[in-house]
Each structure stands twice: as C-alpha cells, then as structure tokens.
Amino acid sequence: MTEPAIRVHNVSKRFRLGTAQSYGTLRESLVRTASGALRNLKSVFGGNAGGSPDAGILWALRDVTFDVQRGEVLGVIGANGAGKSTLLKVLSRITPPTEGMIELQGRVGSLLEVGTGFHHELTGRENVFLSGAILGMRQAETTRRFDEIIAFAGVEKFVDTPVKHYSSGMYMRLAFAVAAHLETEVLMIDEVLAVGDAA
C-alpha cells in the first residue's frame, strides 16, 4: 500500500471570537503578554470573573481525521461556517492547526482565493509572473506556460495593459488561469471555480 497523498490526524483549529489579530509594535506585544498573564493569575486566585474559560472561543475544526490516496478526489460539503475553507487553509499551510498533524506528499497547490497577489498597477503579463511566483511556480515554468495562460484567459490584446483597466471578468479569468496552470500532485480548490465558464 502506498503512502496517502494527504493524511490528516486529529486536526483542530481554534479562533477567538470578537478579537482581531493585531500586528503591533514590540511595546504593544509586551503589554498584551503581561495583560494576559495577569488575567490568568486573577482567574487562578480570584475565580474566573470573566465567565467561562471557553467564552468567545470557536472551534472551526475539531478532531478531524482522514486520508486521501493518490488519484482520489475528496469533496468537503457543509453549511456556511462549517469549517470547509478553514480546513483548506490549514491543509494549504496558510494557517497552522491548533492541534493535530497533517502530512502531504508531493507538490501542493491551492486555488482558494482568486486574484491573491495581483497588483492593480501591474500589467497582465507582470501579474502572471507575480501570481505564479506566489503560488509556487518557478519562473521557467511560468514562462513555458505563459501563452497557454493568456490564451485560456482570453486577454491576449490586453496583456501589456495594467489590470486596473480590466473588467472584473477579465481580471478574475486571468487570475484563475494562472492558478489553473499549476502543476501539482495535491490541489486544494475552494469556491474559485465559480469564476470559470464552460471553456
């Protein structure tokens, strides 16, 4: 039996509700750390005045376990807020799991949010190379697939025009075309296929 392409074992992901992730100064980080330690001491010695320790905590994923064999396709379905996109982001290493282990075999590509890495001031050509690099394509690979990407997107006449002048459909189609030409062993796809058409 060959190794699975994806192995997920007891993966959980926790978020704290009502708080934005902040990336402040060193001073702000030290104050947050000291404040957290002080709150912890208060809860140990003076009871938990702030309510349940789990108040404001959301487990988007809880003890998820599965394997995907090479050549297999797995679809994840569920209601809004069920954790589908969170699972894909954890599998794509965009965000780490709170608990558990993930093993991926081979080159991994993600089609999660179309247009990630596109810059409005750059031309279509420049954005193809920028987006390709962000998605993990080597420059030689992007160069080799460039004509296919542009033909798939149908923006040949506009390739040297800044994408801020593209229609939203042209913009999305070009962004999707770059991501769709990734050569991977494992491909994660969220709802990005909605921007495509029959072609």
PDB file of C-alpha atoms in Angstrom:
ATOM      1  CA  MET A   1       0.000   0.000   0.000  1.00  0.00           C
ATOM      2  CA  THR A   2       1.415   3.402  -0.986  1.00  0.00           C
ATOM      3  CA  GLU A   3       1.543   6.380   1.324  1.00  0.00           C
ATOM      4  CA  PRO A   4      -1.602   8.560   1.158  1.00  0.00           C
ATOM      5  CA  ALA A   5      -1.237  11.880  -0.673  1.00  0.00           C
ATOM      6  CA  ILE A   6      -2.915  13.573   2.313  1.00  0.00           C
ATOM      7  CA  ARG A   7      -3.003  12.308   5.887  1.00  0.00           C
ATOM      8  CA  VAL A   8      -4.911  14.347   8.485  1.00  0.00           C
ATOM      9  CA  HIS A   9      -4.894  13.128  12.088  1.00  0.00           C
ATOM     10  CA  ASN A  10      -6.932  14.733  14.911  1.00  0.00           C
ATOM     11  CA  VAL A  11      -6.670  18.235  13.430  1.00  0.00           C
ATOM     12  CA  SER A  12      -8.408  21.057  15.285  1.00  0.00           C
ATOM     13  CA  LYS A  13      -8.399  24.805  14.684  1.00  0.00           C
ATOM     14  CA  ARG A  14      -9.488  27.320  17.317  1.00  0.00           C
ATOM     15  CA  PHE A  15     -10.322  31.001  16.858  1.00  0.00           C
ATOM     16  CA  ARG A  16     -11.057  33.639  19.470  1.00  0.00           C
ATOM     17  CA  LEU A  17     -14.283  35.489  18.617  1.00  0.00           C
ATOM     18  CA  GLY A  18     -14.534  39.255  18.783  1.00  0.00           C
ATOM     19  CA  THR A  19     -10.808  39.913  18.639  1.00  0.00           C
ATOM     20  CA  ALA A  20      -8.883  40.985  15.598  1.00  0.00           C
ATOM     21  CA  GLN A  21      -5.399  39.664  15.027  1.00  0.00           C
ATOM     22  CA  SER A  22      -3.135  42.631  15.598  1.00  0.00           C
ATOM     23  CA  TYR A  23       0.431  43.062  14.487  1.00  0.00           C
ATOM     24  CA  GLY A  24       1.607  45.997  16.567  1.00  0.00           C
ATOM     25  CA  THR A  25       4.829  47.260  17.995  1.00  0.00           C
ATOM     26  CA  LEU A  26       7.093  45.369  20.366  1.00  0.00           C
ATOM     27  CA  ARG A  27       5.761  47.507  23.200  1.00  0.00           C
ATOM     28  CA  GLU A  28       2.145  46.557  22.378  1.00  0.00           C
ATOM     29  CA  SER A  29       3.110  42.877  22.239  1.00  0.00           C
ATOM     30  CA  LEU A  30       4.753  43.084  25.668  1.00  0.00           C
ATOM     31  CA  VAL A  31       1.703  44.825  27.141  1.00  0.00           C
ATOM     32  CA  ARG A  32      -0.630  42.164  25.660  1.00  0.00           C
ATOM     33  CA  THR A  33       1.551  39.372  27.051  1.00  0.00           C
ATOM     34  CA  ALA A  34       1.703  40.939  30.517  1.00  0.00           C
ATOM     35  CA  SER A  35      -2.055  41.609  30.498  1.00  0.00           C
ATOM     36  CA  GLY A  36      -2.764  38.001  29.534  1.00  0.00           C
ATOM     37  CA  ALA A  37      -0.536  36.700  32.330  1.00  0.00           C
ATOM     38  CA  LEU A  38      -2.279  38.996  34.817  1.00  0.00           C
ATOM     39  CA  ARG A  39      -5.721  37.770  33.690  1.00  0.00           C
ATOM     40  CA  ASN A  40      -4.564  34.174  34.104  1.00  0.00           C
ATOM     41  CA  LEU A  41      -3.363  34.878  37.655  1.00  0.00           C
ATOM     42  CA  LYS A  42      -6.690  36.528  38.523  1.00  0.00           C
ATOM     43  CA  SER A  43      -8.621  33.529  37.253  1.00  0.00           C
ATOM     44  CA  VAL A  44      -6.455  31.128  39.309  1.00  0.00           C
ATOM     45  CA  PHE A  45      -6.512  33.064  42.591  1.00  0.00           C
ATOM     46  CA  GLY A  46      -9.696  35.088  42.395  1.00  0.00           C
ATOM     47  CA  GLY A  47     -12.082  32.906  40.425  1.00  0.00           C
ATOM     48  CA  ASN A  48     -12.981  33.446  36.839  1.00  0.00           C
ATOM     49  CA  ALA A  49     -14.708  36.797  36.882  1.00  0.00           C
ATOM     50  CA  GLY A  50     -14.746  36.920  33.103  1.00  0.00           C
ATOM     51  CA  GLY A  51     -17.100  33.949  32.736  1.00  0.00           C
ATOM     52  CA  SER A  52     -16.410  30.552  31.203  1.00  0.00           C
ATOM     53  CA  PRO A  53     -12.829  29.972  30.027  1.00  0.00           C
ATOM     54  CA  ASP A  54     -14.289  28.881  26.679  1.00  0.00           C
ATOM     55  CA  ALA A  55     -16.375  32.059  26.265  1.00  0.00           C
ATOM     56  CA  GLY A  56     -15.500  33.702  22.959  1.00  0.00           C
ATOM     57  CA  ILE A  57     -13.782  30.576  21.593  1.00  0.00           C
ATOM     58  CA  LEU A  58     -14.845  28.977  18.301  1.00  0.00           C
ATOM     59  CA  TRP A  59     -13.566  25.571  17.238  1.00  0.00           C
ATOM     60  CA  ALA A  60     -13.815  25.781  13.440  1.00  0.00           C
ATOM     61  CA  LEU A  61     -12.372  22.239  13.228  1.00  0.00           C
ATOM     62  CA  ARG A  62     -12.414  19.627  15.978  1.00  0.00           C
ATOM     63  CA  ASP A  63     -10.547  16.282  15.808  1.00  0.00           C
ATOM     64  CA  VAL A  64     -10.734  15.897  12.014  1.00  0.00           C
ATOM     65  CA  THR A  65      -9.121  12.687  10.729  1.00  0.00           C
ATOM     66  CA  PHE A  66      -8.989  11.325   7.168  1.00  0.00           C
ATOM     67  CA  ASP A  67      -6.639  10.028   4.454  1.00  0.00           C
ATOM     68  CA  VAL A  68      -6.760  10.765   0.714  1.00  0.00           C
ATOM     69  CA  GLN A  69      -4.998   8.264  -1.540  1.00  0.00           C
ATOM     70  CA  ARG A  70      -3.126   9.282  -4.701  1.00  0.00           C
ATOM     71  CA  GLY A  71      -5.562   9.781  -7.581  1.00  0.00           C
ATOM     72  CA  GLU A  72      -8.539  10.156  -5.239  1.00  0.00           C
ATOM     73  CA  VAL A  73     -10.824  13.192  -5.163  1.00  0.00           C
ATOM     74  CA  LEU A  74     -12.379  14.304  -1.880  1.00  0.00           C
ATOM     75  CA  GLY A  75     -15.173  16.859  -1.640  1.00  0.00           C
ATOM     76  CA  VAL A  76     -15.995  18.624   1.608  1.00  0.00           C
ATOM     77  CA  ILE A  77     -19.564  19.902   1.916  1.00  0.00           C
ATOM     78  CA  GLY A  78     -21.435  21.665   4.698  1.00  0.00           C
ATOM     79  CA  ALA A  79     -23.313  24.771   5.728  1.00  0.00           C
ATOM     80  CA  ASN A  80     -21.757  28.235   5.889  1.00  0.00           C
ATOM     81  CA  GLY A  81     -19.421  28.385   8.880  1.00  0.00           C
ATOM     82  CA  ALA A  82     -18.922  24.603   8.992  1.00  0.00           C
ATOM     83  CA  GLY A  83     -15.137  24.951   8.605  1.00  0.00           C
ATOM     84  CA  LYS A  84     -14.649  23.972   4.944  1.00  0.00           C
ATOM     85  CA  SER A  85     -12.458  26.953   3.996  1.00  0.00           C
ATOM     86  CA  THR A  86     -10.614  26.729   7.316  1.00  0.00           C
ATOM     87  CA  LEU A  87      -9.764  23.091   6.581  1.00  0.00           C
ATOM     88  CA  LEU A  88      -8.403  24.033   3.149  1.00  0.00           C
ATOM     89  CA  LYS A  89      -6.334  26.888   4.614  1.00  0.00           C
ATOM     90  CA  VAL A  90      -4.881  24.550   7.241  1.00  0.00           C
ATOM     91  CA  LEU A  91      -4.106  21.909   4.591  1.00  0.00           C
ATOM     92  CA  SER A  92      -2.511  24.584   2.374  1.00  0.00           C
ATOM     93  CA  ARG A  93      -0.318  25.773   5.268  1.00  0.00           C
ATOM     94  CA  ILE A  94      -1.800  29.265   5.163  1.00  0.00           C
ATOM     95  CA  THR A  95      -2.671  28.928   8.841  1.00  0.00           C
ATOM     96  CA  PRO A  96      -1.369  26.314  11.291  1.00  0.00           C
ATOM     97  CA  PRO A  97      -3.672  23.886  13.096  1.00  0.00           C
ATOM     98  CA  THR A  98      -4.182  24.450  16.817  1.00  0.00           C
ATOM     99  CA  GLU A  99      -3.843  20.707  17.395  1.00  0.00           C
ATOM    100  CA  GLY A 100      -3.152  17.627  15.303  1.00  0.00           C
ATOM    101  CA  MET A 101      -0.897  16.568  12.447  1.00  0.00           C
ATOM    102  CA  ILE A 102      -1.014  16.904   8.657  1.00  0.00           C
ATOM    103  CA  GLU A 103       1.217  15.064   6.164  1.00  0.00           C
ATOM    104  CA  LEU A 104       1.199  15.988   2.459  1.00  0.00           C
ATOM    105  CA  GLN A 105       3.133  14.048  -0.169  1.00  0.00           C
ATOM    106  CA  GLY A 106       4.287  15.920  -3.294  1.00  0.00           C
ATOM    107  CA  ARG A 107       3.911  19.460  -4.569  1.00  0.00           C
ATOM    108  CA  VAL A 108       0.816  21.214  -3.203  1.00  0.00           C
ATOM    109  CA  GLY A 109      -1.170  23.926  -4.981  1.00  0.00           C
ATOM    110  CA  SER A 110      -4.128  25.917  -3.697  1.00  0.00           C
ATOM    111  CA  LEU A 111      -6.945  27.623  -5.584  1.00  0.00           C
ATOM    112  CA  LEU A 112      -8.589  29.236  -2.583  1.00  0.00           C
ATOM    113  CA  GLU A 113      -8.988  32.919  -3.389  1.00  0.00           C
ATOM    114  CA  VAL A 114      -8.686  34.001  -6.995  1.00  0.00           C
ATOM    115  CA  GLY A 115      -6.554  37.068  -7.516  1.00  0.00           C
ATOM    116  CA  THR A 116      -4.319  36.639  -4.482  1.00  0.00           C
ATOM    117  CA  GLY A 117      -1.122  38.510  -5.241  1.00  0.00           C
ATOM    118  CA  PHE A 118      -2.447  40.509  -8.187  1.00  0.00           C
ATOM    119  CA  HIS A 119      -1.458  44.177  -8.150  1.00  0.00           C
ATOM    120  CA  HIS A 120      -3.742  46.672  -9.909  1.00  0.00           C
ATOM    121  CA  GLU A 121      -0.906  48.872 -11.177  1.00  0.00           C
ATOM    122  CA  LEU A 122       0.931  45.991 -12.879  1.00  0.00           C
ATOM    123  CA  THR A 123       0.153  44.701 -16.368  1.00  0.00           C
ATOM    124  CA  GLY A 124      -1.441  41.357 -17.068  1.00  0.00           C
ATOM    125  CA  ARG A 125       1.962  39.974 -18.069  1.00  0.00           C
ATOM    126  CA  GLU A 126       3.633  41.200 -14.871  1.00  0.00           C
ATOM    127  CA  ASN A 127       0.791  39.858 -12.724  1.00  0.00           C
ATOM    128  CA  VAL A 128       1.031  36.411 -14.331  1.00  0.00           C
ATOM    129  CA  PHE A 129       4.654  36.157 -13.192  1.00  0.00           C
ATOM    130  CA  LEU A 130       3.971  37.691  -9.772  1.00  0.00           C
ATOM    131  CA  SER A 131       0.975  35.461  -9.079  1.00  0.00           C
ATOM    132  CA  GLY A 132       2.808  32.421 -10.404  1.00  0.00           C
ATOM    133  CA  ALA A 133       5.705  33.068  -8.001  1.00  0.00           C
ATOM    134  CA  ILE A 134       3.312  33.494  -5.069  1.00  0.00           C
ATOM    135  CA  LEU A 135       1.568  30.235  -5.984  1.00  0.00           C
ATOM    136  CA  GLY A 136       4.920  28.416  -6.096  1.00  0.00           C
ATOM    137  CA  MET A 137       5.616  28.259  -9.827  1.00  0.00           C
ATOM    138  CA  ARG A 138       9.219  28.659 -10.927  1.00  0.00           C
ATOM    139  CA  GLN A 139       9.917  31.465 -13.413  1.00  0.00           C
ATOM    140  CA  ALA A 140      10.881  28.954 -16.111  1.00  0.00           C
ATOM    141  CA  GLU A 141       7.605  27.100 -15.550  1.00  0.00           C
ATOM    142  CA  THR A 142       5.578  30.320 -15.793  1.00  0.00           C
ATOM    143  CA  THR A 143       7.473  31.334 -18.959  1.00  0.00           C
ATOM    144  CA  ARG A 144       6.815  27.924 -20.528  1.00  0.00           C
ATOM    145  CA  ARG A 145       3.069  28.067 -19.718  1.00  0.00           C
ATOM    146  CA  PHE A 146       2.621  31.820 -20.319  1.00  0.00           C
ATOM    147  CA  ASP A 147       0.996  31.567 -23.775  1.00  0.00           C
ATOM    148  CA  GLU A 148      -1.417  28.877 -22.529  1.00  0.00           C
ATOM    149  CA  ILE A 149      -2.360  31.015 -19.517  1.00  0.00           C
ATOM    150  CA  ILE A 150      -3.046  34.103 -21.644  1.00  0.00           C
ATOM    151  CA  ALA A 151      -4.988  32.097 -24.250  1.00  0.00           C
ATOM    152  CA  PHE A 152      -7.081  30.421 -21.538  1.00  0.00           C
ATOM    153  CA  ALA A 153      -7.845  33.837 -20.013  1.00  0.00           C
ATOM    154  CA  GLY A 154      -8.675  35.340 -23.412  1.00  0.00           C
ATOM    155  CA  VAL A 155      -6.795  38.580 -22.714  1.00  0.00           C
ATOM    156  CA  GLU A 156      -4.200  38.449 -25.498  1.00  0.00           C
ATOM    157  CA  LYS A 157      -4.900  42.037 -26.666  1.00  0.00           C
ATOM    158  CA  PHE A 158      -4.659  43.402 -23.116  1.00  0.00           C
ATOM    159  CA  VAL A 159      -1.658  41.508 -21.743  1.00  0.00           C
ATOM    160  CA  ASP A 160       0.501  44.650 -21.516  1.00  0.00           C
ATOM    161  CA  THR A 161      -2.252  46.828 -20.032  1.00  0.00           C
ATOM    162  CA  PRO A 162      -2.428  47.416 -16.246  1.00  0.00           C
ATOM    163  CA  VAL A 163      -5.098  45.135 -14.779  1.00  0.00           C
ATOM    164  CA  LYS A 164      -6.817  48.109 -13.122  1.00  0.00           C
ATOM    165  CA  HIS A 165      -8.271  48.753 -16.605  1.00  0.00           C
ATOM    166  CA  TYR A 166      -9.592  45.177 -16.963  1.00  0.00           C
ATOM    167  CA  SER A 167     -13.236  44.353 -16.460  1.00  0.00           C
ATOM    168  CA  SER A 168     -13.891  42.316 -13.313  1.00  0.00           C
ATOM    169  CA  GLY A 169     -14.475  39.254 -15.507  1.00  0.00           C
ATOM    170  CA  MET A 170     -11.148  39.669 -17.337  1.00  0.00           C
ATOM    171  CA  TYR A 171      -9.339  40.183 -14.029  1.00  0.00           C
ATOM    172  CA  MET A 172     -10.850  37.070 -12.449  1.00  0.00           C
ATOM    173  CA  ARG A 173     -10.341  34.978 -15.559  1.00  0.00           C
ATOM    174  CA  LEU A 174      -6.635  35.867 -15.747  1.00  0.00           C
ATOM    175  CA  ALA A 175      -6.107  35.212 -12.037  1.00  0.00           C
ATOM    176  CA  PHE A 176      -7.889  31.873 -12.346  1.00  0.00           C
ATOM    177  CA  ALA A 177      -5.883  30.968 -15.455  1.00  0.00           C
ATOM    178  CA  VAL A 178      -2.589  31.342 -13.579  1.00  0.00           C
ATOM    179  CA  ALA A 179      -3.763  29.167 -10.710  1.00  0.00           C
ATOM    180  CA  ALA A 180      -5.324  26.596 -13.042  1.00  0.00           C
ATOM    181  CA  HIS A 181      -1.971  26.003 -14.772  1.00  0.00           C
ATOM    182  CA  LEU A 182      -0.138  24.934 -11.617  1.00  0.00           C
ATOM    183  CA  GLU A 183       1.494  21.520 -11.940  1.00  0.00           C
ATOM    184  CA  THR A 184       0.872  19.823  -8.596  1.00  0.00           C
ATOM    185  CA  GLU A 185       0.396  16.403  -7.039  1.00  0.00           C
ATOM    186  CA  VAL A 186      -2.100  17.753  -4.473  1.00  0.00           C
ATOM    187  CA  LEU A 187      -4.539  20.509  -5.451  1.00  0.00           C
ATOM    188  CA  MET A 188      -6.847  22.260  -2.955  1.00  0.00           C
ATOM    189  CA  ILE A 189      -9.828  24.031  -4.537  1.00  0.00           C
ATOM    190  CA  ASP A 190     -12.316  26.236  -2.709  1.00  0.00           C
ATOM    191  CA  GLU A 191     -15.218  28.029  -4.415  1.00  0.00           C
ATOM    192  CA  VAL A 192     -12.994  29.662  -7.035  1.00  0.00           C
ATOM    193  CA  LEU A 193     -14.470  27.599  -9.870  1.00  0.00           C
ATOM    194  CA  ALA A 194     -17.455  29.947  -9.791  1.00  0.00           C
ATOM    195  CA  VAL A 195     -15.425  32.420 -11.882  1.00  0.00           C
ATOM    196  CA  GLY A 196     -14.965  29.931 -14.691  1.00  0.00           C
ATOM    197  CA  ASP A 197     -17.256  29.109 -17.579  1.00  0.00           C
ATOM    198  CA  ALA A 198     -17.794  26.027 -19.747  1.00  0.00           C
ATOM    199  CA  ALA A 199     -14.455  26.585 -21.501  1.00  0.00           C
TER     200      ALA A 199
END
